[in-house]
C-alpha cells in the first residue's frame, strides 16, 4: 500500500463564490410560472409578500444570471465554506474500479448538511426587513437545524414543524434545534387547523413534508411579524445552493479532471441543483458534456413516476399552484429513513429541466442505499446521512459499470450530509429490520386523481 | 457588521506532520517507570508483549525526540488531516472580549474527535505483526468508534467494552461502532471474570473506564492472536496525538500569533497532551511562554484532588503499576455526561509534567460547561461534545478576565470533538435535569485507602 496522492481538494476562504448562479436565463425556454389557484393567473411578487421578504421574492423571479452574495452572508459561510472535495481513493480500491470518484462533502456545516447555504441568507434577508420569527417545516431535521442556527445569528425566533415519522426516529434533532435556540413540534400538530384536520382523518399518520409546510405557512400567514422559510423546491433556494457546484468546478479544475457523470439525491431538489446547475451551465455552453442524474427513493418516486402537472406545494392547498413532477399533494410516502426525500413534489425549476431532457432520473430502494452507505463509511471514514446514500448507491452502480467496460469514468457526487444524527436507521439496517417499499402505484394513482383544477385564465 | 478577516486557518495535505513528537527526552528529568506489581521492578518490553505489538512497545519506552509516521498512516490521516484551526470571531464578539480565541477542531475525523490520530497507527502496527483482533474499552464512545474504523481499514476484528453509563446515554455510538464493523458490549459485562466480579458486588453500577479496561485486557491476555489497544494514558498514545499541536504551531505562525494561554480538557490526557506538548517543547526551549492549563470535571478531579502515587491503570489490577495522579482504581465517578473524562487516573507522563510545575490544572462543574457549549454552538455553529465544553468554559473564564484587564490575551484551545452523538446530554440540560456533583471527597478518600503497596525492589 502506497501513498495515493491528493485526497482532499481544498480551496482558500478567498475562493468562496461571491455570486449565486441563477440558471433560469440560460435555459432554452423559461419554466412555467406559478399560478394563483383562484384566478389561474401567474402570481406576482405581491401575492408572495405575506410569506417571504421582498429581497427573496425578487430573487425568486429574477432573470439575472448572477446575484451578489451579501458580505454578511459570506462572512458566515466562512464558518464551513469552502467545503472539501474528496477523491474517494479507498472506495475506488474496494470496488476495484477504474472510475475516478469525487465527492463534494457538505457535512462540515453547522447543521451537518448543505442546508445552511440557504438558511443563512434567508434569515439574513428576513432580519433586514424586520421579521421577528420564521416558521418552517423539516423532514429529516437538517433544514430545521440549519434555520435554527441561522436565526440564532440574527436574533430571530425559529419555530419548526418536523414530519412525525422523522421526529420519532431522530430524537437528537430536537436537541440540536433547541441547542441553536429554536422550538420544534411534531407534525401534524394540534397547533394549526391544517394539522388538526389531518389528525382528525388519521390520528396515526406518519406525517409528510406537505402537511408540515401547511402548518408552518398557516402560522406565518396570520401575523405580519412572522414569515415562512422553505428549505428546498423554490428557485431562490436552489440558487443559494449553487455555491456547492461553483466550488466543485474550481476544485476539479485544480486536479485537471472533468466529470463524465454527476450524481445527486433529490427530495425537493436543492442539493442536486446546487451541485449540478453550474456544471449544467458549462454543458449548455458546450464546454463539457456530463450525464447528470437525479436519484430518488423508490418509496417516493417523484421524477420517475410522478405526473408533470400543476399542483399545490403543500397538503392543505395554501400555496400557489406550481407546475412540477408530483405524486399528488396528499400522497404520504412510506416512512423510509431518508426523511429529506419524502416530498410529494419536485422543484418546479428542476422538473422543467427534466422535461427539457437535460437531466436523467432513477429510483432506488433503501436497503441497496444503506449497503452502499456502510461500504462508504468503512472505506472513506464518513457515515453518510440516509439521503446521500441514494447518490452513493447510484455511484457504486456507475463505478461497477466502469469496471465492466474498463472505462476511467469520472464520477462526481454530492455527499450532502453526515449520518451522525441518523444512527437509529443504521441500527435497524444491522438488525435486519429495514425493508424496501414497493413502488406505491395504487397510492400514487389515488392521490393523483385529486390533482387541483387550474382555473381558465381570464 | 463587516467581514472579519480569516476564520479558518488551513494547511495543505503536504503540511501534515511527518513525525510524532516524543517529549520525554526534552523534560528536565525522566518520568518514573512503570513497575511490575509482583517484583516492584521496572517493567520491560517483554512484560508488555502479551498486550501490545512490539512496535508500539518500543515507542512507549523510546527516548528519541521524533518518530517517523509510516507512509501508510499518513495516507489515512489525509482523510481528515490537517484539521482546521479556527479564530472564534463570533464568540469573541458575543463575549465582548479583547482576547483572541483560537480553537483547533478535531471533530472532522471519522469518529468525530481526536481519537483516530492514535487508533489508525495502533491498528496499523498490530496488523503488521499479524494480530487478528483488538479489544478495548471506551467511555463516551469516541475511542471505540475510532478503533472500529481503524480496524476496518486493516481487516482486524474490533471488540469494545463501553462504560455502561455512557452505553445507556448514547445509543448511537453502538450503531456507529457497528457501522465501522466492530462489536460492542456494555461494561461491566458477564463475558469476563472482571466484569462478573463487579456485577456480583453491585449489579446497578454505572461502570467505569477502569472496569472496562480490565475486561478488554482480560480477553486479550488469553489469546496470542488478540491484543489490546488503549485510547489514552500511555506515552505512545500521547505521542501520536502531537500531530494536533504541531499543526496548530504552524497555523498560528501563519497568522503571526503566539498563545498566552493554552487550554484543553483532560480525561486520560491524550487530547490535552496532543495540543500542548509541541508548545511545551517551544516553551522549554525558551521561545514562547504560554500558561498551559488542563481542565477536568469536578466529579472526577484527578489532577486537582488525586494523589500522585503508584496505582493500577485498571480496576481489577491487571496492568503494571504506574505513578500517576489517581483517585484510586475502584473510584467510580458520578455519571456525568463527559464520559471521556471519567477515568480514575491520569497519564503518568502528564502527571509527571504536572508535578514538575510545567502545567496548571482546574476542575469545573458540568452545568457551567454546557452553558459555554450552548453559547459556542450559537455563535460558532459547532455543537461541542461534553468533554471539550470543559475547555470552552475555562476559555470563557479566561476571555472574561481579559475583558476586565483589557488585555489582548491570545487563547488557544482544543475542540477535540463534536457533540452530534451526545445530544441526549443537551436534552437534559435544556430540561433542567442536569446537576453538578460535589467534589466526591469521601468517595475519593475511601478509594485511595486501597492504593496498592509497591513491593520493595530487589
Short mmCIF file of C-alpha atoms in Angstrom, two decimals, chain A residues 1-13 16 71-72 75-82 86 90 93 103 107-112 124 149 152-154 169-182 373-374 377-383 418-424 426-427 430, chain B residues 1-13 16 71-72 75-82 86 90 93 103 107-112 124 149 152-154 169-182 373-374 377-383 418-424 426-427 430:
data_model
loop_
_atom_site.label_atom_id
_atom_site.label_comp_id
_atom_site.label_asym_id
_atom_site.label_seq_id
_atom_site.Cartn_x
_atom_site.Cartn_y
_atom_site.Cartn_z
CA UNK A 1 0.00 0.00 0.00
CA UNK A 2 1.49 3.30 -1.00
CA UNK A 3 0.51 6.92 -0.93
CA UNK A 4 -2.43 7.74 -3.12
CA UNK A 5 -1.78 11.33 -3.99
CA UNK A 6 -4.20 14.03 -3.04
CA UNK A 7 -7.29 13.05 -1.04
CA UNK A 8 -8.90 16.40 -0.20
CA UNK A 9 -9.03 19.16 -2.77
CA UNK A 10 -9.35 22.35 -0.74
CA UNK A 11 -9.97 25.96 -1.61
CA UNK A 12 -8.96 29.06 0.28
CA UNK A 13 -11.57 31.23 2.01
CA UNK A 16 -15.72 31.07 -1.78
CA UNK A 71 -20.76 40.38 2.66
CA UNK A 72 -22.56 39.49 5.90
CA UNK A 75 -18.76 36.13 6.49
CA UNK A 76 -20.95 33.36 7.95
CA UNK A 77 -20.22 30.99 5.03
CA UNK A 78 -16.58 31.12 6.18
CA UNK A 79 -17.51 29.06 9.24
CA UNK A 80 -17.63 26.00 6.98
CA UNK A 81 -17.06 27.04 3.35
CA UNK A 82 -15.32 26.24 1.06
CA UNK A 86 -12.66 14.39 -1.83
CA UNK A 90 -10.27 3.94 -0.80
CA UNK A 93 -9.88 0.38 -4.39
CA UNK A 103 -17.49 13.60 -3.65
CA UNK A 107 -21.45 17.65 6.18
CA UNK A 108 -18.89 20.07 7.63
CA UNK A 109 -21.57 22.73 8.09
CA UNK A 110 -23.22 23.64 11.43
CA UNK A 111 -26.30 21.53 10.69
CA UNK A 112 -24.27 18.73 9.11
CA UNK A 124 -30.35 37.48 6.86
CA UNK A 149 -28.73 28.11 13.59
CA UNK A 152 -29.62 32.47 16.22
CA UNK A 153 -27.11 34.57 14.27
CA UNK A 154 -29.67 37.31 13.61
CA UNK A 169 -36.92 8.25 14.51
CA UNK A 170 -34.42 11.04 15.23
CA UNK A 171 -34.81 12.44 18.75
CA UNK A 172 -31.38 14.13 18.67
CA UNK A 173 -32.65 16.59 16.06
CA UNK A 174 -34.93 18.14 18.65
CA UNK A 175 -31.97 18.69 20.95
CA UNK A 176 -29.92 20.17 18.08
CA UNK A 177 -32.68 22.61 17.16
CA UNK A 178 -33.07 23.60 20.81
CA UNK A 179 -29.30 23.99 21.19
CA UNK A 180 -29.42 26.55 18.40
CA UNK A 181 -32.34 28.23 20.17
CA UNK A 182 -35.30 27.04 18.07
CA UNK A 373 -23.52 3.78 2.88
CA UNK A 374 -21.86 1.16 5.09
CA UNK A 377 -18.16 4.52 5.88
CA UNK A 378 -15.73 1.62 6.16
CA UNK A 379 -13.54 2.89 3.33
CA UNK A 380 -13.84 6.68 3.41
CA UNK A 381 -14.47 7.12 7.15
CA UNK A 382 -17.63 9.24 6.87
CA UNK A 383 -21.02 7.78 7.86
CA UNK A 418 -23.36 13.06 7.50
CA UNK A 419 -25.42 10.49 9.36
CA UNK A 420 -24.38 11.16 12.97
CA UNK A 421 -27.98 12.03 13.82
CA UNK A 422 -29.42 9.17 11.79
CA UNK A 423 -27.73 6.26 13.51
CA UNK A 424 -31.05 4.71 14.55
CA UNK A 426 -28.22 2.13 10.67
CA UNK A 427 -29.21 0.27 13.82
CA UNK A 430 -27.88 -4.06 11.01
CA UNK B 1 -21.41 44.04 10.54
CA UNK B 2 -18.43 43.70 8.26
CA UNK B 3 -16.08 40.98 7.20
CA UNK B 4 -13.92 39.64 10.00
CA UNK B 5 -10.85 38.53 8.19
CA UNK B 6 -9.77 34.93 8.19
CA UNK B 7 -11.95 32.44 10.08
CA UNK B 8 -10.34 29.08 9.25
CA UNK B 9 -6.58 28.74 9.14
CA UNK B 10 -5.97 25.75 6.87
CA UNK B 11 -2.90 23.76 5.94
CA UNK B 12 -2.25 21.78 2.81
CA UNK B 13 -2.08 17.96 2.91
CA UNK B 16 0.61 17.15 7.77
CA UNK B 71 3.51 6.42 4.89
CA UNK B 72 0.50 4.10 5.22
CA UNK B 75 -2.17 8.21 3.81
CA UNK B 76 -5.12 7.58 6.15
CA UNK B 77 -4.53 10.81 8.09
CA UNK B 78 -5.27 12.60 4.82
CA UNK B 79 -8.93 11.60 5.14
CA UNK B 80 -9.29 14.36 7.77
CA UNK B 81 -5.91 15.96 8.46
CA UNK B 82 -4.71 18.69 8.59
CA UNK B 86 -10.49 28.48 13.78
CA UNK B 90 -18.20 35.38 16.71
CA UNK B 93 -17.93 39.38 19.81
CA UNK B 103 -9.69 26.59 18.58
CA UNK B 107 -14.29 16.83 15.11
CA UNK B 108 -13.77 16.49 11.35
CA UNK B 109 -12.33 12.98 11.81
CA UNK B 110 -14.23 9.73 11.08
CA UNK B 111 -15.09 9.22 14.76
CA UNK B 112 -15.77 12.90 15.35
CA UNK B 124 -1.61 -0.47 11.56
CA UNK B 149 -12.87 2.49 11.99
CA UNK B 152 -11.92 -1.81 9.31
CA UNK B 153 -9.04 -0.35 7.28
CA UNK B 154 -6.74 -3.25 8.12
CA UNK B 169 -26.87 7.56 27.50
CA UNK B 170 -25.52 7.35 23.95
CA UNK B 171 -27.21 4.58 21.95
CA UNK B 172 -25.99 5.95 18.62
CA UNK B 173 -22.42 5.03 19.50
CA UNK B 174 -23.32 1.35 19.25
CA UNK B 175 -24.65 1.90 15.74
CA UNK B 176 -21.52 3.88 14.78
CA UNK B 177 -19.22 1.12 16.03
CA UNK B 178 -21.28 -1.50 14.18
CA UNK B 179 -21.28 0.63 11.03
CA UNK B 180 -17.50 0.51 11.11
CA UNK B 181 -17.69 -3.26 11.63
CA UNK B 182 -16.94 -3.54 15.36
CA UNK B 373 -21.14 24.78 24.98
CA UNK B 374 -24.52 26.25 24.05
CA UNK B 377 -22.86 26.47 19.29
CA UNK B 378 -24.99 29.57 18.79
CA UNK B 379 -22.01 31.72 17.81
CA UNK B 380 -19.55 29.38 16.11
CA UNK B 381 -22.03 26.86 14.69
CA UNK B 382 -20.42 23.71 16.11
CA UNK B 383 -22.15 21.76 18.90
CA UNK B 418 -18.36 17.45 18.20
CA UNK B 419 -21.48 16.58 20.16
CA UNK B 420 -23.71 15.12 17.45
CA UNK B 421 -23.78 11.79 19.29
CA UNK B 422 -24.20 13.41 22.70
CA UNK B 423 -27.40 15.32 22.10
CA UNK B 424 -29.23 13.45 24.87
CA UNK B 426 -28.07 18.69 25.79
CA UNK B 427 -31.65 17.49 26.03
CA UNK B 430 -32.45 22.16 28.44
#
